[in-house]
Coordinates of C-alpha atoms and ligand atoms in Angstrom, one line a residue:
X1 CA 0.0 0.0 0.0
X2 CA 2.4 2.4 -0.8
X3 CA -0.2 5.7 -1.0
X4 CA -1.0 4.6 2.1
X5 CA 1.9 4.9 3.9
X6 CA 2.5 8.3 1.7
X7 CA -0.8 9.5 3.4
X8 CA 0.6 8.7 6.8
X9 CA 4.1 10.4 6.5
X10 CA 2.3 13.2 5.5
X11 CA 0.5 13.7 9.0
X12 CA 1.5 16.8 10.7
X13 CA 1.4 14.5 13.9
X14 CA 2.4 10.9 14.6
X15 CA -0.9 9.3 14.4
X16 CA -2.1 6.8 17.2
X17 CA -3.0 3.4 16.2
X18 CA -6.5 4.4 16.3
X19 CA -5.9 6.5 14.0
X20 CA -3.9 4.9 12.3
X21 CA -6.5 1.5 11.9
X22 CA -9.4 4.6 11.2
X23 CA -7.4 5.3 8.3
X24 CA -6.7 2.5 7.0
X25 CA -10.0 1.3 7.3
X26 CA -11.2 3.7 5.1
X27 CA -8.3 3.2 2.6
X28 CA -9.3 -0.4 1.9
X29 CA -13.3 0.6 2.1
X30 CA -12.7 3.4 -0.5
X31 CA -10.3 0.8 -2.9
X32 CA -12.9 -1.6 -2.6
X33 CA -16.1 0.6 -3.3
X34 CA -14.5 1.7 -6.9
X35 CA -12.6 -1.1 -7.8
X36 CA -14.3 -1.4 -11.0
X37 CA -13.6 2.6 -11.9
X38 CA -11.5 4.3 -13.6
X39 CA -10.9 8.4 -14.1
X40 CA -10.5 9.7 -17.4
X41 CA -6.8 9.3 -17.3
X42 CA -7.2 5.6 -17.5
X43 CA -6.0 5.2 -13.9
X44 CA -7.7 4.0 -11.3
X45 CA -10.4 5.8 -10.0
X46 CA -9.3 5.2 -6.3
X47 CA -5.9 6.9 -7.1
X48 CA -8.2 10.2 -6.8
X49 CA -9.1 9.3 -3.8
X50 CA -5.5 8.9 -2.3
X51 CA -4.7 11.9 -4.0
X52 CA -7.4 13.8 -2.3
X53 CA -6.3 12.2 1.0
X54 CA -2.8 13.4 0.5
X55 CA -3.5 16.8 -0.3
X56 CA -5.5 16.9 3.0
X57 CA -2.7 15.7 5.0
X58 CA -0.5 18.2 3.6
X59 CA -2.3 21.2 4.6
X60 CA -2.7 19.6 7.9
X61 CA -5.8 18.1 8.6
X62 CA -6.2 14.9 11.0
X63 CA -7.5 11.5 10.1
X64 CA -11.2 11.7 10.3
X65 CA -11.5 14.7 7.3
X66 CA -8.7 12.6 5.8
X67 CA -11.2 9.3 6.3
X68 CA -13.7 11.3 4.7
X69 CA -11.6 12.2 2.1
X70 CA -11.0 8.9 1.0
X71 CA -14.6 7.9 1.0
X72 CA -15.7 11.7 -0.6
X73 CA -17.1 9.8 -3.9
X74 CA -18.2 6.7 -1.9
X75 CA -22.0 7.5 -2.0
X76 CA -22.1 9.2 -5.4
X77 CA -20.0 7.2 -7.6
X78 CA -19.8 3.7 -5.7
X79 CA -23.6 3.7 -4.5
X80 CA -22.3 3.0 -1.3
X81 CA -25.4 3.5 0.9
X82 CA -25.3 6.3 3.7
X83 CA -26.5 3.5 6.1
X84 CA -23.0 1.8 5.2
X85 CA -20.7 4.6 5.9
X86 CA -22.9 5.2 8.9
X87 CA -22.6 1.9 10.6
X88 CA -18.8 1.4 9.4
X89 CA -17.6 4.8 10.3
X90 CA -19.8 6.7 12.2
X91 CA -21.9 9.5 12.1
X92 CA -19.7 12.2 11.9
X93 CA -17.4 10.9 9.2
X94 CA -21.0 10.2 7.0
X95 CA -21.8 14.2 7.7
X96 CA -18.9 15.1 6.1
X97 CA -19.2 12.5 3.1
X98 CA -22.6 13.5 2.5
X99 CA -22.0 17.3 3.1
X100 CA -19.3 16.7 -0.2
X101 CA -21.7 14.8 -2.0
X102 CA -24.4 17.6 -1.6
X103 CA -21.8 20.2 -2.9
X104 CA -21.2 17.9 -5.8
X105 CA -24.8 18.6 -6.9
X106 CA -24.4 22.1 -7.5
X107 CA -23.9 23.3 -11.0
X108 CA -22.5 26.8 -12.4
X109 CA -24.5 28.2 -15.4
X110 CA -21.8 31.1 -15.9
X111 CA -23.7 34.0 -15.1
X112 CA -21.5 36.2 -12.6
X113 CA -24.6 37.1 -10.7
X114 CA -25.5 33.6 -10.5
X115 CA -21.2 33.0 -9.2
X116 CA -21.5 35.1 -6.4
X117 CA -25.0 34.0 -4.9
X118 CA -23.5 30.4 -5.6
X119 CA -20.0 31.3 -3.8
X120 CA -22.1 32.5 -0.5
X121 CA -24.5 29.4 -1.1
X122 CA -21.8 26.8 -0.8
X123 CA -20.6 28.4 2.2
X124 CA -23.9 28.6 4.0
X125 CA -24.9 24.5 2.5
X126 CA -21.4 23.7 3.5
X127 CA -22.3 23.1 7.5
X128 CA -19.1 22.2 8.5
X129 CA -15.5 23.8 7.2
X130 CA -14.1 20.3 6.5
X131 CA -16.8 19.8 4.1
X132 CA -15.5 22.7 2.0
X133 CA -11.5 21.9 2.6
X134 CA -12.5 18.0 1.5
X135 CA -14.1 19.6 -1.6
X136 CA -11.1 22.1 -2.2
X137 CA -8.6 19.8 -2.0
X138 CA -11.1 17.3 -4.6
X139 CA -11.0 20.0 -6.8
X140 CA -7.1 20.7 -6.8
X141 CA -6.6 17.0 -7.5
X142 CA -9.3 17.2 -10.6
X143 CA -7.3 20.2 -11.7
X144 CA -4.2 18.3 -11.7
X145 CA -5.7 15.9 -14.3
X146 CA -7.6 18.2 -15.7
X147 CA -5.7 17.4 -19.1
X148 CA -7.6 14.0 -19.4
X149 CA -11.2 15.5 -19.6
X150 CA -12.9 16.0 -22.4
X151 CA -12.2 19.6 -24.5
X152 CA -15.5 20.9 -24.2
X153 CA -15.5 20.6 -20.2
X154 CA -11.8 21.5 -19.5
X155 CA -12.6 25.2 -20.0
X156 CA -16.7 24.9 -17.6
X157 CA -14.3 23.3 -15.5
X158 CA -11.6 25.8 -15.2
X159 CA -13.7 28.6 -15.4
X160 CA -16.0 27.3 -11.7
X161 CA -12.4 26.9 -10.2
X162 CA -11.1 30.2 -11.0
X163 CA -14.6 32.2 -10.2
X164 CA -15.7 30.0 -7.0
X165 CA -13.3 27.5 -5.6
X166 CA -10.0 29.7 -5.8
X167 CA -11.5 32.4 -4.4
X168 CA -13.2 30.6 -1.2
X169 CA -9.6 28.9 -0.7
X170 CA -8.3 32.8 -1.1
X171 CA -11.2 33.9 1.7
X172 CA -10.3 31.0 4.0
X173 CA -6.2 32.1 4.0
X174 CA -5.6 28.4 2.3
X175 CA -2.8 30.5 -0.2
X176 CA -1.2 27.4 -0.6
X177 CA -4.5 25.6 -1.9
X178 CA -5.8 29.0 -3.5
X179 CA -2.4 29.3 -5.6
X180 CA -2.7 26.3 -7.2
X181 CA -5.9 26.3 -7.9
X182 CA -5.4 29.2 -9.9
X183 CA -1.9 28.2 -11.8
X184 CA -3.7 25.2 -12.9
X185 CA -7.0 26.8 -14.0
X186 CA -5.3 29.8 -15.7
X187 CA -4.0 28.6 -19.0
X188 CA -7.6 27.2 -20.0
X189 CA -9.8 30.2 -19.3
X190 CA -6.8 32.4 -20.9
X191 CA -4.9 30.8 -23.3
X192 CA -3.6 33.5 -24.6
X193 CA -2.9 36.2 -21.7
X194 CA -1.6 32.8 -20.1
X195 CA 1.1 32.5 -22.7
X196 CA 2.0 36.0 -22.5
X197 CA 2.7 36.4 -19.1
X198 CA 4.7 33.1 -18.7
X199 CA 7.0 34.7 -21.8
X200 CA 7.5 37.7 -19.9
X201 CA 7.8 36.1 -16.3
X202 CA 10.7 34.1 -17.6
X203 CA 12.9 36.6 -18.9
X204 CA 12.1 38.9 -16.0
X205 CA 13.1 35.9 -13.8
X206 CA 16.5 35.4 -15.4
X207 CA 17.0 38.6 -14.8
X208 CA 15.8 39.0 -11.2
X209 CA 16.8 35.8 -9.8
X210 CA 20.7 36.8 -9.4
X211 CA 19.5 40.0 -7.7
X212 CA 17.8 37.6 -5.0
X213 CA 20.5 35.8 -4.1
X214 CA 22.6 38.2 -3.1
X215 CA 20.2 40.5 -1.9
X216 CA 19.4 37.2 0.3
X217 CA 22.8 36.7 1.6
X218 CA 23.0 40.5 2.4
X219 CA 20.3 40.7 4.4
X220 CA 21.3 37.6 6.2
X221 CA 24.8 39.5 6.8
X222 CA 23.2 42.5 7.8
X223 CA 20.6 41.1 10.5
X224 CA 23.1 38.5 12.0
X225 CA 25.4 42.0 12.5
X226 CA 22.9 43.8 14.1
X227 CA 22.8 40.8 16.6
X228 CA 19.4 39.3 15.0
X229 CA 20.2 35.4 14.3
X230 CA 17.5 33.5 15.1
X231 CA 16.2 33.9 11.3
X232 CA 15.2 31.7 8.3
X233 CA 15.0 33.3 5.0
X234 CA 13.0 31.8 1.8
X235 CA 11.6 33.5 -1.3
X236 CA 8.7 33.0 -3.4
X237 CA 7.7 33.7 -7.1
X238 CA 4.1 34.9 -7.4
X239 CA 1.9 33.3 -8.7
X240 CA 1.2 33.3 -12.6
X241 CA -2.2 34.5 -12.5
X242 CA -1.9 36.6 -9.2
X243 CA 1.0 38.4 -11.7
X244 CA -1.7 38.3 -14.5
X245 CA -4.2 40.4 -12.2
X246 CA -1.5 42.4 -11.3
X247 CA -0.3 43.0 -15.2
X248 CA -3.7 44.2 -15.5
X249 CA -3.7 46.9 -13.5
X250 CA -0.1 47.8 -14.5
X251 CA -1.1 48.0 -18.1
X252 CA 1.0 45.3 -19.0
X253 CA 4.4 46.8 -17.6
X254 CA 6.0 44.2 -15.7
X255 CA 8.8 46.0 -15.0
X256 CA 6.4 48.1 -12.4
X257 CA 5.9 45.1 -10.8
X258 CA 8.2 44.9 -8.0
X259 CA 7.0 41.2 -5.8
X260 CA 7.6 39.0 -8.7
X261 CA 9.8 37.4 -6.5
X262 CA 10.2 38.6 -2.6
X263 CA 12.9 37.4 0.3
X264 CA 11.1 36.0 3.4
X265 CA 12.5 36.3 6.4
X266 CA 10.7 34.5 8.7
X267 CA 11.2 34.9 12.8
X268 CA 10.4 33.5 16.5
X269 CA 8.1 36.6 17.2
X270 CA 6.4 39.5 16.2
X271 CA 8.7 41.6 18.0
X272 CA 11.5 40.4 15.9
X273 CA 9.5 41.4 12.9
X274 CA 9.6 45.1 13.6
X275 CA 13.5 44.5 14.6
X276 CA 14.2 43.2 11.6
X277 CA 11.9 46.2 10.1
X278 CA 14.4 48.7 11.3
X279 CA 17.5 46.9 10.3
X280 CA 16.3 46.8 7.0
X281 CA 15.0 50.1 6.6
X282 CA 18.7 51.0 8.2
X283 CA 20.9 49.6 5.5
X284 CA 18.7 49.7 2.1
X285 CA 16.3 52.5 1.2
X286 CA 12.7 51.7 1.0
X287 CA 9.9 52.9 -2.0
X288 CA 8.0 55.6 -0.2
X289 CA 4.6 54.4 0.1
X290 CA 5.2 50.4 -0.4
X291 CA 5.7 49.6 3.2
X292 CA 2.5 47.3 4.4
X293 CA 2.5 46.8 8.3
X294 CA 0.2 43.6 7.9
X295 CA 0.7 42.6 10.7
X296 CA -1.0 45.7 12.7
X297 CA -3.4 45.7 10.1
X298 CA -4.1 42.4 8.7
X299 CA -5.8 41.6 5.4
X300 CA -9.3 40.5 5.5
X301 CA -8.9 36.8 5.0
X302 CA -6.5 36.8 8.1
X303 CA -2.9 37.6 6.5
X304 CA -0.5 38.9 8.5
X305 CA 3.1 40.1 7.5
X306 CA 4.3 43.1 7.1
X307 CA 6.0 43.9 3.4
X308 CA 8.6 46.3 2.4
X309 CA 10.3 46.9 -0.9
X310 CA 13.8 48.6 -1.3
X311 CA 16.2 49.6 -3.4
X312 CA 18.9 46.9 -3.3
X313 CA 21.3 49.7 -4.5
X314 CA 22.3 47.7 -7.2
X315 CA 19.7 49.1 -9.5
X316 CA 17.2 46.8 -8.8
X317 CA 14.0 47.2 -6.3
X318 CA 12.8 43.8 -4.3
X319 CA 10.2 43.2 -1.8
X320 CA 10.7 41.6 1.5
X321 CA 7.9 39.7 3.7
X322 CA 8.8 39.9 7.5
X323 CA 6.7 37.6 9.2
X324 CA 7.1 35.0 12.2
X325 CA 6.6 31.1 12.0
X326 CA 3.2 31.3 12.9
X327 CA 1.7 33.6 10.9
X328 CA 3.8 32.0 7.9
X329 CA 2.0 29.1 8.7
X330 CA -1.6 30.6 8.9
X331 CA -0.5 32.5 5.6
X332 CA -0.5 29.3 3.9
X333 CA -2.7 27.3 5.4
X334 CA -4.9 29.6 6.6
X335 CA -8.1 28.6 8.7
X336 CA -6.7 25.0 8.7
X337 CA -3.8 26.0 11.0
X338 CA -6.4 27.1 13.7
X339 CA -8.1 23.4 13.8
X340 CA -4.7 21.6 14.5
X341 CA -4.6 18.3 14.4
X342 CA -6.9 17.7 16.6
X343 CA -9.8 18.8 14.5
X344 CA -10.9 21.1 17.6
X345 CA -10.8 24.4 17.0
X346 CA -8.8 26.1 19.1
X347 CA -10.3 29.4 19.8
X348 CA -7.5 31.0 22.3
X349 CA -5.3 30.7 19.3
X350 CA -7.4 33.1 17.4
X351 CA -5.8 36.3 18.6
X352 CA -6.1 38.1 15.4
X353 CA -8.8 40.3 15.2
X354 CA -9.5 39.9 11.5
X355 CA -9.2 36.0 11.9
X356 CA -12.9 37.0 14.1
X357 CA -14.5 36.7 11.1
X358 CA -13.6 32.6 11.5
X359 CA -16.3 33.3 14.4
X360 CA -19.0 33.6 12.1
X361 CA -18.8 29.9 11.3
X362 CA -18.9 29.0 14.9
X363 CA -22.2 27.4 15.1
X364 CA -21.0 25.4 11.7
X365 CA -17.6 24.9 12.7
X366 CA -17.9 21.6 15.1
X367 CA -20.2 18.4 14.5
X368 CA -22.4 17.2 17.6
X369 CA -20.7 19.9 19.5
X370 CA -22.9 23.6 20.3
X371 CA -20.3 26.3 21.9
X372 CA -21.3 27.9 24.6
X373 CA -22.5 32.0 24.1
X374 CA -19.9 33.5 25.4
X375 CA -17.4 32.0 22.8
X376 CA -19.6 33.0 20.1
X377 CA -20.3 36.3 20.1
X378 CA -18.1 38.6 18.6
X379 CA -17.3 41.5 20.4
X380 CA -19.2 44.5 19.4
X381 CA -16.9 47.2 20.8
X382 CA -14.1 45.8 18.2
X383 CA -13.5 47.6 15.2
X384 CA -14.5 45.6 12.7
X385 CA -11.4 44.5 10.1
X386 CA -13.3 45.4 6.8
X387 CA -14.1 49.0 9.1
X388 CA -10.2 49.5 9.7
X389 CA -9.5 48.3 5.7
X390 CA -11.4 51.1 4.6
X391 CA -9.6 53.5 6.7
X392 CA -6.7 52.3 5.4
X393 CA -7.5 53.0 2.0
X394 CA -5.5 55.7 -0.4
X395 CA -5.9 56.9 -3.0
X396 CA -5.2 54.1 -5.6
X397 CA -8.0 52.9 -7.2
X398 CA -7.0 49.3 -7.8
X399 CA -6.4 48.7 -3.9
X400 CA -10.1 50.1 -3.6
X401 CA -11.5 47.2 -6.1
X402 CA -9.9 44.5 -4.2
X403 CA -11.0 45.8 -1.4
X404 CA -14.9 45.8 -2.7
X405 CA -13.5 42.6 -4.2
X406 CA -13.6 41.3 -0.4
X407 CA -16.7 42.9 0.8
X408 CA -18.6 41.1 -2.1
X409 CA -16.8 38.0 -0.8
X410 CA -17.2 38.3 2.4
X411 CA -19.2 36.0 4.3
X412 CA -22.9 35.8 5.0
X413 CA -22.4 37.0 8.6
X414 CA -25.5 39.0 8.7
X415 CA -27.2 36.8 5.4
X416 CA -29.9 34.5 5.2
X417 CA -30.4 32.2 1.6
X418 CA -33.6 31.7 0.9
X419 CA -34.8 29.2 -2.0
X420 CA -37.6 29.2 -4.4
X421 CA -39.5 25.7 -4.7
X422 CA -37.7 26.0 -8.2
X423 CA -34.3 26.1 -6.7
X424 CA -33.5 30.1 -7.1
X425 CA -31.5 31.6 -4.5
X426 CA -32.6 35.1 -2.6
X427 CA -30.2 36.5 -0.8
X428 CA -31.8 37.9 2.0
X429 CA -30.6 39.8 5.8
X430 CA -31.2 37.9 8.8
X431 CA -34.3 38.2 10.1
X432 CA -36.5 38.5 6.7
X433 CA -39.9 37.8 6.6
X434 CA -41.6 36.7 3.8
X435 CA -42.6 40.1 3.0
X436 CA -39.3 41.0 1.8
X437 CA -38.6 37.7 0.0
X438 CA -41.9 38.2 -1.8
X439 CA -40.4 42.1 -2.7
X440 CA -37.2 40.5 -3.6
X441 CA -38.7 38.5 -5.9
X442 CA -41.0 41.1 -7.8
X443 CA -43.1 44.1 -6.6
X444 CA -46.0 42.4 -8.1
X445 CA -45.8 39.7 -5.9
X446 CA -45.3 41.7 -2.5
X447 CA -47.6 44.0 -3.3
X448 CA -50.3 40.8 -4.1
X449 CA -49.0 38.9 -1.4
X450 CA -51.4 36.7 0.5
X451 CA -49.8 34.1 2.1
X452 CA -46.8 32.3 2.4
X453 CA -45.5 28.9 2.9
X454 CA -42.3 28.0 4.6
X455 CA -41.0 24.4 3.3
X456 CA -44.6 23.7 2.3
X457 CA -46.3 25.0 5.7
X458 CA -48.2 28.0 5.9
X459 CA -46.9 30.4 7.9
X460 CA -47.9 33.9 9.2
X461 CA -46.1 37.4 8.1
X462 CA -44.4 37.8 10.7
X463 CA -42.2 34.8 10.6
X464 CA -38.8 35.4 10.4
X465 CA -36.9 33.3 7.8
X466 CA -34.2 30.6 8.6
X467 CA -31.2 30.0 6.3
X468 CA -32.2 27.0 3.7
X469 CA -35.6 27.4 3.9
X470 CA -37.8 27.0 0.9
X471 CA -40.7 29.9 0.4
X472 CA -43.1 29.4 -1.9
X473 CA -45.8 32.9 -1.6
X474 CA -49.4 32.8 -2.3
X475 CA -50.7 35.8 -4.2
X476 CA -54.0 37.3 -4.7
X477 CA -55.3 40.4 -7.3
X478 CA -57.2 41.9 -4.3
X479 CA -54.3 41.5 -1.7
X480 CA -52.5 44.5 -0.5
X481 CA -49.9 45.6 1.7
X482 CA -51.4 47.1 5.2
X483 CA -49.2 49.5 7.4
X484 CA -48.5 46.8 9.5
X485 CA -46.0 45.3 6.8
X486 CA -43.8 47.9 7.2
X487 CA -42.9 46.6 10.8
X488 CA -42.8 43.2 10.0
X489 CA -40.0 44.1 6.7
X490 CA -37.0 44.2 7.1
X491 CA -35.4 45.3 3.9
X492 CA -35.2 49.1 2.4
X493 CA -36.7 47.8 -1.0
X494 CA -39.6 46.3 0.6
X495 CA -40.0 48.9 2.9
X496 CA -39.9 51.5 -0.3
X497 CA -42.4 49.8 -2.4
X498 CA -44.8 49.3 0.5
X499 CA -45.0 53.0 1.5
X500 CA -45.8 53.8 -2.7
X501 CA -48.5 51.1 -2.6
X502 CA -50.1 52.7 1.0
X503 CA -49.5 56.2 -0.6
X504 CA -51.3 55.3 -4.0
X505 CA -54.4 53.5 -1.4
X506 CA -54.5 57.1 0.4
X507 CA -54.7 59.2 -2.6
X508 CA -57.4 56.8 -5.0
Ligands
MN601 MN1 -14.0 13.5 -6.2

């Protein structure tokens, strides 16, 4: 079983022999189930499922997601009966298996509107993290073979990974999962513009790469002189189509690109960051205006680093990432590093404001398990990140779009999704009544609203809407909105269109 022991060394922890036999279990369940299937590529279809499993190792995860990710196509694609998986591997293992199956059901139709209600609807369907880190890392792995599917698909395929599955890796801080995801969708969506910039990345790199190593060794010298040792440097190339975004805004001129490639120096503490700050700042010359303290101010999604660039003084400019082990590690793997191993959440590590956000999820975030209040309520006296972002905020136009980039993304904190018995989603506040879904709909229909059933029950007006449920209204041509509606609506559009109808009743 030689993926399995790959699966294994790739554990963040050494596993204990339950885990160990849970594992295995599920290796030789899943190799048995789709025995008979094979992927696209000719290989066997249970390779995908070892590759999945590896991938979730990698960033971390402990052996019941990785269980789950073995036995992710188990229902689907092996009609495996839920009972099965139920009685073999319990319930919690079976929520998480289904939960990926159910996400499997969704299909993009390509409208952007349509993208974004579906980004915030897989979040809000997906009940438990792991379920959407399971279907990530199922993606990545069918983006890896992408090569073997059929033309016509590659590019439906591509397209869903750059517009919702990159991007929810992006919001979640999974860079290492997010990065990839968009390399390998990239040269599908974009042939062309993919082409281009790997052209000019290369003979940018040749030239930059020589720069960064001794710029690298310099700053090594210079810390360990100012009496900073404890230091480990790295560097990274960004990523094809992060540089293609970039390129965009820089109207193709790459030489105003200055993090193609960026030093890391990575540190015990935060403290040290700053230190190492100042040293820099002492020897080289920094661009006015390029230094990012991320770490007092850290990026929605939970980044934290602060980023410098300088004139090396060898007539080249280079950015530098300060940052210390741990948020290195929550850079890349994001809201994974704060389950640990464990699969607990552990919410005393959450120190970061901006990571609050994570807090949201609470009441999805563990299965079987309800946290107490206190825990879950985010504290209203904190400014919140997307608040201090916008202070933040100069002049440059391009930073702004990002930054409405990440409101649109941002999570459905204070959303409710409401489906039509067709399937639609309404995107709705918390709270709404069926007054404003009817609104949100069409005028007509609020303003001829006469009922309303709430997964086929009638309901009164007044009820206030749950995420998931299904609405169906009930209209009539001699219904009409009463003053009292506009206490029971919660949205400004309802609200609007109500006061017109009761002002049109006054005057006839
Ligand atoms: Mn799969």
């Amino acid at each position: 079983m030689a993926s399995f022991d790959e699966i294994i060394k790739l554990l963040k922890e050494p596993p204990s022999i339950k885990d160990l036999a849970l594992i295995s279990k599920a290796y030789k369940f899943a190799e048995e189930a789709h025995k008979d299937q094979k992927r696209f590529s000719g290989e066997p279809y249970f390779l995908h499922l070892t590759e999945t499993a590896k991938i979730l190792a990698e960033i971390g995860k402990g052996p019941i997601t990785i269980s789950a990710g073995l036995l992710h196509d188990s229902i689907e694609d092996a009609n495996v009966l839920p009972e099965t998986i139920k009685k073999e591997f319990g319930e919690e293992i079976l929520f998480l298996v289904e939960g990926v199956t159910k996400l499997g059901k969704l299909r993009y139709r390509g409208v952007e509107r349509y993208v974004e209600s579906l980004r915030k609807l897989f979040v809000a369907m997906s009940q438990d993290l792991r379920v959407l880190i399971i279907k990530l890392s199922d993606r990545l792995h069918n983006m890896r073979t992408l090569q073997y599917v059929r033309k016509e698909k590659q590019k439906r395929i591509a397209q869903e990974t750059l517009e919702i599955y990159a991007p929810l890796a992006y919001r979640l801080g999974i860079r290492k999962l997010n990065r990839e995801l968009e390399d390998l969708a990239f040269p599908y969506v974009y042939p062309e513009e993919y082409e281009k910039v790997k052209e000019l990345l290369k003979k940018k790199h040749r030239e930059t790469i020589g720069h960064l190593e001794k710029l690298r060794k310099s700053i090594i010298k210079g810390l360990t002189k100012a009496g900073i040792r404890d230091i480990r440097t790295d560097y990274r190339v960004k990523g094809l189509y992060s540089l293609y975004q970039k390129l965009l805004r820089k109207n193709w001129d790459i030489d105003s690109v200055y993090d193609l490639l960026a030093v890391r120096v990575i540190v015990p503490t935060m403290e040290d960051c700053y230190r190492v700050l100042g040293t820099i700042h002492s020897i080289w010359r920094p661009l006015p205006g390029r230094i990012k303290d991320y770490i007092a101010f850290p990026k929605p999604n939970g980044y934290r680093s602060i980023h410098t660039t300088i004139f090396t003084g060898d007539g080249s400019i280079m950015e530098i990432q300060i940052r210390s082990e741990e948020m290195h590690k929550e850079a890349e793997y994001g809201v994974v590093s704060h389950f640990g191993y464990k699969e607990k959440l552990d919410l005393k590590k959450i120190t970061n404001d901006s990571m609050s956000w994570i807090k949201q999820f609470l009441p999805l975030l563990s299965f079987g398990e309800r946290l107490n209040k206190e825990n879950s309520t985010i504290v209203s006296g904190d400014v919140p990140s997307w608040l201090r972002e916008l202070a933040k905020i100069e002049s440059g136009k391009s930073q702004h779009e990002e930054f409405i980039k990440e409101i649109k993304a941002d999570f459905f904190k204070t959303r409710i999704f409401i489906f039509t018995p067709k399937g639609d989603v309404v995107d709705l506040p918390s709270d709404s009544s069926p007054i404003d879904f009817a609104y949100a709909i069409h005028s007509d229909i609020g303003n001829h609203l006469s009922g309303a059933k709430v997964n086929s029950k009638l309901v009164s007006l007044d009820t206030k809407l749950k995420n998931g449920d299904i609405v169906e209204i009930v209209t009539k041509d001699s219904a009409k909105p009463t003053a009292k509606w506009l206490d029971l609506a919660k949205t400004t559009m309802a609200k609007k269109h109500i006061k017109t109808a009761l002002g049109d009743k006054i005057k006839n």
